[in-house]
Coordinates of C-alpha atoms and ligand atoms in Angstrom, one line a residue:
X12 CA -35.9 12.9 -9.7
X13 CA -37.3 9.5 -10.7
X14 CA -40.1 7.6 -8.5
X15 CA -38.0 4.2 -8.3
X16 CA -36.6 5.2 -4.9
X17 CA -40.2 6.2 -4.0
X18 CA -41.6 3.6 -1.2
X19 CA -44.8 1.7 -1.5
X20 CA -47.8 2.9 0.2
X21 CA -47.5 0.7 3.3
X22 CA -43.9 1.9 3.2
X23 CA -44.7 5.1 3.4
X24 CA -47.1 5.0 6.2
X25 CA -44.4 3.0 8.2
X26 CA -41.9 5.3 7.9
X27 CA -44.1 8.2 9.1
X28 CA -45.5 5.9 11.9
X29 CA -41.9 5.4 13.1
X30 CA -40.9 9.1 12.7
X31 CA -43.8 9.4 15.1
X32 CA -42.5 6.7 17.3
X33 CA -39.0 7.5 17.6
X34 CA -40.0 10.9 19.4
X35 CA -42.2 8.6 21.7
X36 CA -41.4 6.6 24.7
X37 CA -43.1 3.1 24.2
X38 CA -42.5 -0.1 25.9
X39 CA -40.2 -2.2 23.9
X40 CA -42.3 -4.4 21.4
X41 CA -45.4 -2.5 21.7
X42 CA -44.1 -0.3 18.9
X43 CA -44.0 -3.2 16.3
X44 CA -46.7 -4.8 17.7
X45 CA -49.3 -1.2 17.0
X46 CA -47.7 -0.9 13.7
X47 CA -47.6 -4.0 11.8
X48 CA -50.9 -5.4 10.3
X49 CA -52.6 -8.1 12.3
X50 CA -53.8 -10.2 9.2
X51 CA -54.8 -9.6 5.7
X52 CA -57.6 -12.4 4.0
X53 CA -57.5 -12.6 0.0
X54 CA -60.1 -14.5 -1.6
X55 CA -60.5 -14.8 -5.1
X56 CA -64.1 -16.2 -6.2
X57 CA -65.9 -16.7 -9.5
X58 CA -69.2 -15.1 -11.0
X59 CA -70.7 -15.9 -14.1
X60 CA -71.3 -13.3 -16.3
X61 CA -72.2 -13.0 -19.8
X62 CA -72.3 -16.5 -20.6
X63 CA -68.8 -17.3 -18.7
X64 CA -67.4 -17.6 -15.2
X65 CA -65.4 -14.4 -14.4
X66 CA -62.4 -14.5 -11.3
X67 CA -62.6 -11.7 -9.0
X68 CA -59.7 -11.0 -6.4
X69 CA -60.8 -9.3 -3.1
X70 CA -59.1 -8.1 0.0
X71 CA -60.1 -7.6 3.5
X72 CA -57.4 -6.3 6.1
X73 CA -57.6 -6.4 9.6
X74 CA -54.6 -3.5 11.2
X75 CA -55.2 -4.0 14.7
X76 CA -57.8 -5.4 16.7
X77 CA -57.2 -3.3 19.9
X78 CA -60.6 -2.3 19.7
X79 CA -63.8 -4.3 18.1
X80 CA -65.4 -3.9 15.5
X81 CA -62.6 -3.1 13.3
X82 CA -63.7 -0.8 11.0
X83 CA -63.1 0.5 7.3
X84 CA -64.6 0.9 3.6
X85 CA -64.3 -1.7 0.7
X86 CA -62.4 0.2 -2.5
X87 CA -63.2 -1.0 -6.0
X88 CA -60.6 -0.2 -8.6
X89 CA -58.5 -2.0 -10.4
X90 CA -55.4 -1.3 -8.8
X91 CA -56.2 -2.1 -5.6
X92 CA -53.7 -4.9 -3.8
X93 CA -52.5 -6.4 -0.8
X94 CA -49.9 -3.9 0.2
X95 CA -52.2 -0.9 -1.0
X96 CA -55.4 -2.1 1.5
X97 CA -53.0 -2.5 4.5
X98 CA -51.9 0.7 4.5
X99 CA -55.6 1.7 4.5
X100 CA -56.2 -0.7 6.8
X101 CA -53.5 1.0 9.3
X102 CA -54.6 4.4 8.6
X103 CA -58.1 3.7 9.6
X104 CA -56.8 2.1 12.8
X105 CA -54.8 5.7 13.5
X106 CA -57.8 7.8 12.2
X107 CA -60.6 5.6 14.2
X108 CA -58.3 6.8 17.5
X109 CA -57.8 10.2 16.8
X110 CA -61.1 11.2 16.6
X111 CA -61.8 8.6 19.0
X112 CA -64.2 6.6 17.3
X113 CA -64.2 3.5 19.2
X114 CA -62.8 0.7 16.4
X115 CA -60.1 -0.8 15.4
X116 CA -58.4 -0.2 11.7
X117 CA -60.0 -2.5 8.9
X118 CA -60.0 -2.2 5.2
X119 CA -61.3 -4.1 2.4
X120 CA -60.9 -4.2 -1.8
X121 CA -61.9 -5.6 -4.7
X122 CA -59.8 -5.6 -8.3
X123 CA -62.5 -4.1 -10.6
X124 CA -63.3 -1.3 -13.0
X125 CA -66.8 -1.0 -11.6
X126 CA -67.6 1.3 -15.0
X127 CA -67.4 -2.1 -16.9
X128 CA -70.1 -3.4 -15.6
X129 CA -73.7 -3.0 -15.2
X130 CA -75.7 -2.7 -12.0
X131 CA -77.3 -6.1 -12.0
X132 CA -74.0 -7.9 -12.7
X133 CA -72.3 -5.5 -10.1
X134 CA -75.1 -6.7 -7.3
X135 CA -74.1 -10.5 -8.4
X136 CA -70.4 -9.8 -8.0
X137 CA -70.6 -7.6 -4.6
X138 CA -73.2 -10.4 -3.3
X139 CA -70.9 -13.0 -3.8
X140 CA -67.6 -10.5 -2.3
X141 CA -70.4 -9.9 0.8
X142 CA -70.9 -13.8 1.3
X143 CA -67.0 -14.6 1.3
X144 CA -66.2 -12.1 3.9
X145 CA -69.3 -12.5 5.9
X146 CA -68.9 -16.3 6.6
X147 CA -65.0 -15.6 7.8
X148 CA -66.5 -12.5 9.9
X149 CA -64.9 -10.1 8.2
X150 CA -68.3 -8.5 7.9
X151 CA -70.0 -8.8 11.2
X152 CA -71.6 -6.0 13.3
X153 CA -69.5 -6.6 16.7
X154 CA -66.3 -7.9 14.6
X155 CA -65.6 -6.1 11.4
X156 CA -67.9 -3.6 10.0
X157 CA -66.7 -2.2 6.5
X158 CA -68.2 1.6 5.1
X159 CA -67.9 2.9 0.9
X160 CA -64.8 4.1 -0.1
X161 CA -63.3 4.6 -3.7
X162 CA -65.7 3.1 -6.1
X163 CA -68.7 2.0 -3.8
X164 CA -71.1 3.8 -2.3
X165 CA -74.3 3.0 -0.7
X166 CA -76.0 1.1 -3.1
X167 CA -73.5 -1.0 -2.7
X168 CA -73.6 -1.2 1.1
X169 CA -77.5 -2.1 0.8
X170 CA -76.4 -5.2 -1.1
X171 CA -73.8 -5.9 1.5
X172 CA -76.6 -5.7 4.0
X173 CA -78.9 -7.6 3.0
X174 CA -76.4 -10.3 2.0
X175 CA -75.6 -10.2 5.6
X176 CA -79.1 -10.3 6.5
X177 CA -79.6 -13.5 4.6
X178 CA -77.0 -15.3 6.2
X179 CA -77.9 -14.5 9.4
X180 CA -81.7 -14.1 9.7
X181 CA -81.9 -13.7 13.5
X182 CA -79.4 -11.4 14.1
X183 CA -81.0 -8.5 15.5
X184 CA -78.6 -5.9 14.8
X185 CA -77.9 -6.8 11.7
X186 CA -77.9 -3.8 10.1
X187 CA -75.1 -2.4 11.6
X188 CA -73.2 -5.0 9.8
X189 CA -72.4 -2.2 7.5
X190 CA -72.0 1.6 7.4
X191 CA -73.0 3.8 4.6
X192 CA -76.5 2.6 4.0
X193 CA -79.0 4.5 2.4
X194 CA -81.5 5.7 4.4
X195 CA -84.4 3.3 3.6
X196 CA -82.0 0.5 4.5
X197 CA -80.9 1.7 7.5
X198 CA -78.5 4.8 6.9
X199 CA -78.1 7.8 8.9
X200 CA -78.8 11.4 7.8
X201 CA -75.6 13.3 6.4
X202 CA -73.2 10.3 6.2
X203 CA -72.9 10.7 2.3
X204 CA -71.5 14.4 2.9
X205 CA -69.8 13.3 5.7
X206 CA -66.2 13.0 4.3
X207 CA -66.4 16.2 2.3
X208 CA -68.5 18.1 5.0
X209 CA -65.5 17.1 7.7
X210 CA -63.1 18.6 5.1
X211 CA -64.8 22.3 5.6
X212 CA -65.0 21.9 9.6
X213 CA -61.7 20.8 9.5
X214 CA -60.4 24.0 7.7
X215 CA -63.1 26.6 9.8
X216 CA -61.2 24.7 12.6
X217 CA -58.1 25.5 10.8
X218 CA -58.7 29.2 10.5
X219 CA -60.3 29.6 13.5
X220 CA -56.2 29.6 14.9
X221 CA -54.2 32.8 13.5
X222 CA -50.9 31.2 14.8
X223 CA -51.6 28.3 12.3
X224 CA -52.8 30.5 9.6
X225 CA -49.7 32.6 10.0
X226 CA -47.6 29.1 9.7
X227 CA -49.2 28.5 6.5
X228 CA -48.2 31.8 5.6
X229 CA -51.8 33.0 4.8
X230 CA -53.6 35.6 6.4
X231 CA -57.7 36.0 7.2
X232 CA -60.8 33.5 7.0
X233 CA -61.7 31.3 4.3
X234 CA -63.5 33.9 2.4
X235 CA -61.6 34.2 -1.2
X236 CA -59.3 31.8 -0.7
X237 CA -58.4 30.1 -3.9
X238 CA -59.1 26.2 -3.8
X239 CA -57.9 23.4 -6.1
X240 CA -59.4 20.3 -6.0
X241 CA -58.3 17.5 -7.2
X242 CA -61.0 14.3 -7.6
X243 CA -64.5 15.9 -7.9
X244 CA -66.4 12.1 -6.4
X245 CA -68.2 11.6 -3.2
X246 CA -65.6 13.6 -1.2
X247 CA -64.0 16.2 -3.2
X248 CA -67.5 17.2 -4.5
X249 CA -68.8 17.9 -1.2
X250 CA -65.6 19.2 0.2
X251 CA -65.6 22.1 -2.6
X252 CA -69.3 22.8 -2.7
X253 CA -69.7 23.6 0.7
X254 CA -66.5 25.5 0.7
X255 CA -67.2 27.5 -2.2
X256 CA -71.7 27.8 -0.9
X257 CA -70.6 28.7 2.4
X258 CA -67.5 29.5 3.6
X259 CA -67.2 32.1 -0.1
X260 CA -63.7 30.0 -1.3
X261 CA -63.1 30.6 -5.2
X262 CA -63.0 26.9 -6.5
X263 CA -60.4 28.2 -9.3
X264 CA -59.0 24.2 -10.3
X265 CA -60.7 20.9 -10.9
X266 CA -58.6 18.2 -11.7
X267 CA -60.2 14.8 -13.0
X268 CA -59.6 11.7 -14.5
X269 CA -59.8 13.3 -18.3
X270 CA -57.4 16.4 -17.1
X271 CA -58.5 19.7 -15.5
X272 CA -60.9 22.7 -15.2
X273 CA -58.7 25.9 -14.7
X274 CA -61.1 29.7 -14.3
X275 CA -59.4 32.1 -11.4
X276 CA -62.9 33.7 -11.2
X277 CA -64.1 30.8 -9.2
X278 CA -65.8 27.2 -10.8
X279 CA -69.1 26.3 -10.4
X280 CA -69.0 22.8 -8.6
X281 CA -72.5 21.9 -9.1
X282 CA -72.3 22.7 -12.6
X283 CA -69.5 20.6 -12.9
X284 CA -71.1 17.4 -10.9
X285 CA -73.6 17.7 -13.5
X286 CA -71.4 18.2 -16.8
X287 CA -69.9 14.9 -15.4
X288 CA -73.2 13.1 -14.6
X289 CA -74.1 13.5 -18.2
X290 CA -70.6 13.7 -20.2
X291 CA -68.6 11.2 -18.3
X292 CA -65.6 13.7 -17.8
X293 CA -65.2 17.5 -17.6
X294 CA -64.3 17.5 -21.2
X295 CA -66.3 20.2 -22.7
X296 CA -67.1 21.9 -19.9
X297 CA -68.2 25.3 -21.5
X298 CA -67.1 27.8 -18.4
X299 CA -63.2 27.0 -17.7
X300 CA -60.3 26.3 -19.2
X301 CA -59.5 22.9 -20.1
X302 CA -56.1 21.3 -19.3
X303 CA -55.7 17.9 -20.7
X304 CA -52.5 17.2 -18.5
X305 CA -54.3 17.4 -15.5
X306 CA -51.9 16.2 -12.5
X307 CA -50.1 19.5 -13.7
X308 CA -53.2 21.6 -12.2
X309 CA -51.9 20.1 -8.9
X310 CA -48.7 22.7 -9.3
X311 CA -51.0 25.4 -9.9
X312 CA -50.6 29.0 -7.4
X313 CA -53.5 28.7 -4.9
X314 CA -54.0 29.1 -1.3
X315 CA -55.8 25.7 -0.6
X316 CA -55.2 22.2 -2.4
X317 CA -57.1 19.5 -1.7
X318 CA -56.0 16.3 -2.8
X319 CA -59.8 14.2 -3.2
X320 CA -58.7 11.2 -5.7
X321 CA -56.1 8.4 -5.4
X322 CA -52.8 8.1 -2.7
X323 CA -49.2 9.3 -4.2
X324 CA -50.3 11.8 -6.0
X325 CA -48.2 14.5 -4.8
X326 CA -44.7 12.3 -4.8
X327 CA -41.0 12.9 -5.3
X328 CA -41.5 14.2 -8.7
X329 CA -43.6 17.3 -8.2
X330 CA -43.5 18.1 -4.6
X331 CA -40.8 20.5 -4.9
X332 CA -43.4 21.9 -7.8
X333 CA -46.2 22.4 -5.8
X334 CA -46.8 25.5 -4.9
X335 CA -50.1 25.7 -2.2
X336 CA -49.0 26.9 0.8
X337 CA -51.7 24.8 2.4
X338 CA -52.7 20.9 1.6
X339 CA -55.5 19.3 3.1
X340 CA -55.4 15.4 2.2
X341 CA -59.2 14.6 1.9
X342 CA -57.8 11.3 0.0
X343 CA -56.1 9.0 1.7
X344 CA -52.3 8.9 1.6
X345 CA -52.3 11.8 -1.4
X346 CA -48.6 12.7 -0.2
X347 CA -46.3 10.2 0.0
X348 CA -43.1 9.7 2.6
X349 CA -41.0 11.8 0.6
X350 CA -43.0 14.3 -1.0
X351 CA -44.3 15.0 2.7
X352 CA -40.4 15.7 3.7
X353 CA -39.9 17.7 1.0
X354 CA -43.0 19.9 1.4
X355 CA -42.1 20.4 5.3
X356 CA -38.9 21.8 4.3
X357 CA -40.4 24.3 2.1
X358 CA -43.0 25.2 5.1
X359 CA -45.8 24.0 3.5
X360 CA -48.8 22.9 5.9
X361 CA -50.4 20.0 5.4
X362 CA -53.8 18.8 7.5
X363 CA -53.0 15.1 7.1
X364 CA -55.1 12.5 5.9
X365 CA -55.9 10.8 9.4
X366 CA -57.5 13.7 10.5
X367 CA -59.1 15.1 7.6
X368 CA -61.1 12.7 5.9
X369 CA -62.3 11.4 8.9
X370 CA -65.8 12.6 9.0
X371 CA -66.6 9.7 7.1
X372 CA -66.1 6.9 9.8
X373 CA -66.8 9.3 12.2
X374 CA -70.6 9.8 11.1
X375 CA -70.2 6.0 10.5
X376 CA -69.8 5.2 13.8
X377 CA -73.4 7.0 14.6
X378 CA -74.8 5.8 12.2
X379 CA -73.8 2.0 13.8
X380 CA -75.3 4.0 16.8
X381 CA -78.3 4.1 15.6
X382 CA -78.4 0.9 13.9
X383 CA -77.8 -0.7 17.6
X384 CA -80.2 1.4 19.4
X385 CA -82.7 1.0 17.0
X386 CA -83.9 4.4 16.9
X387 CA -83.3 7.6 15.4
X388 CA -81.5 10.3 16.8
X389 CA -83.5 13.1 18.2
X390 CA -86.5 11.4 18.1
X391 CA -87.1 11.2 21.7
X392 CA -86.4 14.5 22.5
X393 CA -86.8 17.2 19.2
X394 CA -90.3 18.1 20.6
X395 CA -89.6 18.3 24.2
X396 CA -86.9 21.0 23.3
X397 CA -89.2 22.6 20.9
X398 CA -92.0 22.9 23.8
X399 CA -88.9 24.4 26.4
X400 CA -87.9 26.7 23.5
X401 CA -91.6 27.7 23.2
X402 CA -91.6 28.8 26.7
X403 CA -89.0 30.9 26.2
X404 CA -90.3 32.1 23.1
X405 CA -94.0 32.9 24.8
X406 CA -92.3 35.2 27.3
X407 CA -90.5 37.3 25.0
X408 CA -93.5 38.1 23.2
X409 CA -94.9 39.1 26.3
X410 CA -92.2 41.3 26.3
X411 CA -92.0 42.5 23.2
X412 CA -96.1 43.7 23.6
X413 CA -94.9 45.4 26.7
X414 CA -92.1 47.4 25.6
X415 CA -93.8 48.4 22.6
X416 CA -91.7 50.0 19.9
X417 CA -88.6 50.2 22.3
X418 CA -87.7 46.5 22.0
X419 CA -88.4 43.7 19.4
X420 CA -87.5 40.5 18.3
X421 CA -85.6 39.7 15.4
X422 CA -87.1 38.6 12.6
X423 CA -85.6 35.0 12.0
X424 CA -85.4 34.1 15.8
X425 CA -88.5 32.7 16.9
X426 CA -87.9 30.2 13.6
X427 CA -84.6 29.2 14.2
X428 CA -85.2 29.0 17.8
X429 CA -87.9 26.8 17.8
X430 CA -86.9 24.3 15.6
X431 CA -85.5 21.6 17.3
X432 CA -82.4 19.2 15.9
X433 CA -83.7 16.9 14.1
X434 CA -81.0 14.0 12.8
X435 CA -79.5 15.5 10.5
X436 CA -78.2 18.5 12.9
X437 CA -77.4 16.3 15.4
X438 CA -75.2 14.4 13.0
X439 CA -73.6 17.4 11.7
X440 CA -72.9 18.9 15.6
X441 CA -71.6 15.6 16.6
X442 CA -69.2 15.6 13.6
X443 CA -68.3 19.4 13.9
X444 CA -67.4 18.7 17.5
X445 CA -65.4 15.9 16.9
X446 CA -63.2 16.9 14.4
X447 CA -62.5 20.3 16.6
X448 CA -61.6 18.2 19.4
X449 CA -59.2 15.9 17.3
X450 CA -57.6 19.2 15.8
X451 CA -57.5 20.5 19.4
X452 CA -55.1 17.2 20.6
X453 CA -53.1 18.1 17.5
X454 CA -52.3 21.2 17.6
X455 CA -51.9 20.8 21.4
X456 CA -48.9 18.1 20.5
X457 CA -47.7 20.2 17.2
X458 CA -47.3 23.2 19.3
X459 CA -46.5 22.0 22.4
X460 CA -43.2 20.0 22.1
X461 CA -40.2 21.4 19.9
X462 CA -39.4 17.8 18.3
X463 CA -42.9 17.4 16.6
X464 CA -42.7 20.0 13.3
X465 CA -45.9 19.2 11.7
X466 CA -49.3 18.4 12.1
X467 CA -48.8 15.0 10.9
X468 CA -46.5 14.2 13.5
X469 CA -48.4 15.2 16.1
X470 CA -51.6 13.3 14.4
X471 CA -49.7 10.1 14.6
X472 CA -48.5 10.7 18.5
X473 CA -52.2 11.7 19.3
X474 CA -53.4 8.5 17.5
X475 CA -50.6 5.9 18.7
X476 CA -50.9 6.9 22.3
X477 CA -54.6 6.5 22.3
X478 CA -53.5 2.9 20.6
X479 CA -50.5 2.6 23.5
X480 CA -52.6 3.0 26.1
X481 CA -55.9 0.6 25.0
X482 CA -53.3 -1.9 24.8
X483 CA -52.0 -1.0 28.1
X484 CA -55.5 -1.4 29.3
X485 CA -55.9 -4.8 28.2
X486 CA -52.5 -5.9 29.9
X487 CA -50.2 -6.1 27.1
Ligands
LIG14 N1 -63.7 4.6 3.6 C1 -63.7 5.7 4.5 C2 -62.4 6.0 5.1 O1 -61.4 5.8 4.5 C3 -64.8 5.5 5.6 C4 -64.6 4.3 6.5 C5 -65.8 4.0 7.4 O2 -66.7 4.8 7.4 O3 -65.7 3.0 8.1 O4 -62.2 6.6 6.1

């Protein structure tokens, strides 16, 4: 099948917005009015660099405003355009109410090959991006608050920061102007991991439900299931090393931008973060096979695949190739319109993208938490519960004196007990939480009603009723 009659992006997260909406029962108009994007800014602006004035053109979407701040990551790449950041834009509005994060759906871009330039001349030109959004509020920490995505990262939310902060020198919560800062510069514990680490809870989640297992048509817990990862940056790294460290999954495919790693006795993901690092690619890579046509790694037998890199990748023309019983869209929009119709025919699961990759906002909405409450989590109570825990701890050693050699404690206890959660637990609990709960409202939907099929579907209902009924709230 050729990809002409594939839809764009935006298309494609239309048409599963209204396969959502057509089982639901909204007022008239408020349907168009959730779905269509509220306004999109482009601004093109020049930097000199290397002796001449370079034109950059940048993006920043607004979906819907139901709820402010609006809230969603800037993308560099060179492919990113209008209609690609407004389906991003919407998603984020969907994903922010699912796992009811209390924003409204933002995204931003900028057309650029960040590997083509250096980091000073990368500061100038994401200064000057900062300063052109910032003085139309589109970066603003009760307005629009934007968060890394594809291509940035937090050195690049620093700049954003402080750009902010020198526009706007009394602002007293200025720092949660932006998400995704490094620690020294505001940042939470854990939001780096976040997007990958809320890939693993979602799938414990995930097999924590035999029904669903048994709809994916696998069997058991994580342990040896065979993962393929496709995209091994900020997401898909994290997503397969914590898999493969804790939850014992065989990482037996990476696929990357210079084709794929292939070894069914399991990959080494740290090894391979590193080879990058230092070689640019997984070329070379001494302890898997290499493919060089990578994308064909995504048709590959395995239990789990996890699409980590760009949207469309799974499309018209391989869907009916693919042969994972289970997908877990840690990108955005990996599986387009079509592809997704296809792969629901064949009874393929898929944990969309809405709910899956969004431990990233999710742990950037605490960190904007913190940012406003000037203070870091756990700090006021870590030794309190310590002291209670010691209480408890005092008087079992009492016990264990008096019952002698009938009765002792275990050995790692009285550690683990003690230690109280310090932020980066808390952040980690909040975020396991959450995306329990949001899989909790889907499934609840997915199983619940005979004319939702999928766990996309139900995703979307979830999400657009929370949307329905803010709007209601408001009076519209
Ligand atoms: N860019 C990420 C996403 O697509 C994170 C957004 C955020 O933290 O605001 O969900």
């Amino acid at each position: 099948m050729s990809t002409t009659n594939e839809p764009s992006f935006r298309e494609s997260v239309d048409m599963m917005f209204n396969r959502a909406v057509s089982v639901m029962d909204l007022p008239p108009g408020l349907e168009e009015k959730i779905r269509v994007c509220n306004a999109t800014y482009t601004v093109r602006f020049g930097v000199r660099l290397r002796g001449q004035i370079q034109t950059f053109t940048g993006y920043r979407s607004v979906h819907s405003e139901h709820m402010e701040p609006v809230k969603g990551g800037i993308r560099y790449a060179l492919g990113v355009n209008q209609d690609e950041v407004e389906a991003l834009a919407a998603l984020m509005t969907y994903k922010c109410a699912l796992v009811e994060a209390p924003f409204g759906g933002s995204k931003g871009g900028l057309c650029i090959d960040p590997r083509q330039y250096d980091e000073h001349e990368l500061e100038l030109i994401t200064r000057r991006f900062a300063y052109e959004l910032a003085k139309r509020d589109l970066i603003n920490p009760s307005q629009n608050v934007p968060a890394p995505d594809m291509g940035t990262g937090e050195r690049e939310m620093a700049w954003i920061a402080d750009q902010y902060r020198r526009m706007n020198t009394t602002d007293i919560n200025a720092a949660a102007c932006v998400t995704g800062k490094p620690i020294n510069a505001g940042g939470i514990q854990g939001r780096t991991e976040a997007t990958g680490r809320g890939v693993q809870y979602a799938l414990q989640e995930f097999f924590r439900h035999p029904e669903d297992i048994a709809k994916a048509n696998l069997e058991g817990t994580l342990e040896g299931k065979r993962v393929i990862v496709q995209g091994l940056g900020n997401v898909g790294y994290h997503a397969a090393k914590f898999l493969s460290e804790e939850d014992g999954c065989l990482i037996t495919g990476i696929i990357e931008r210079d084709g794929a790693l292939v070894n069914p006795k399991g990959i080494d993901v740290d090894a391979v973060h590193a080879w990058i690092g230092k070689n640019g690619g997984v070329t070379g890579y001494p302890d898997a096979k290499h493919v060089a046509e990578g994308a064909s790694v995504l048709e590959e037998a395995c239990d789990i695949l996890i699409p980590a890199a760009l949207e469309g990748v799974i499309n018209l023309r391989n869907a009916d190739k693919i042969k994972a019983p289970l997908i877990i869209e840690a990108a955005n929009g990996p599986v387009t319109a079509g592809a997704d119709d296809i792969l629901r025919n064949k009874g393929v699961v898929i944990i969309p993208d809405m709910y899956a990759n969004a431990g990233g906002v999710t742990v950037s909405y605490f960190e904007w938490v913190k940012n406003l409450s000037h203070i870091r989590f756990g700090r006021m109570n870590r030794r309190q519960e310590e002291s209670r825990h010691q209480l408890v701890v005092d008087e079992l050693e009492r016990l264990d004196r008096y019952l002698g050699d009938a009765w002792s404690m275990s050995p790692k206890f009285k550690d683990k007990y003690l230690r109280g959660a310090g932020e980066l637990e808390l952040v980690r609990s909040g975020l396991d939480d959450t995306m329990r709960a949001a899989y909790q409202d889907m499934r609840e939907v997915w199983h619940g009603r005979d004319d939702v099929p999928d766990l996309r579907m139900a995703s979307y209902i979830v999400a657009i009723t929370k949307v329905a009924a803010s709007y209601r709230a408001k009076g519209l």
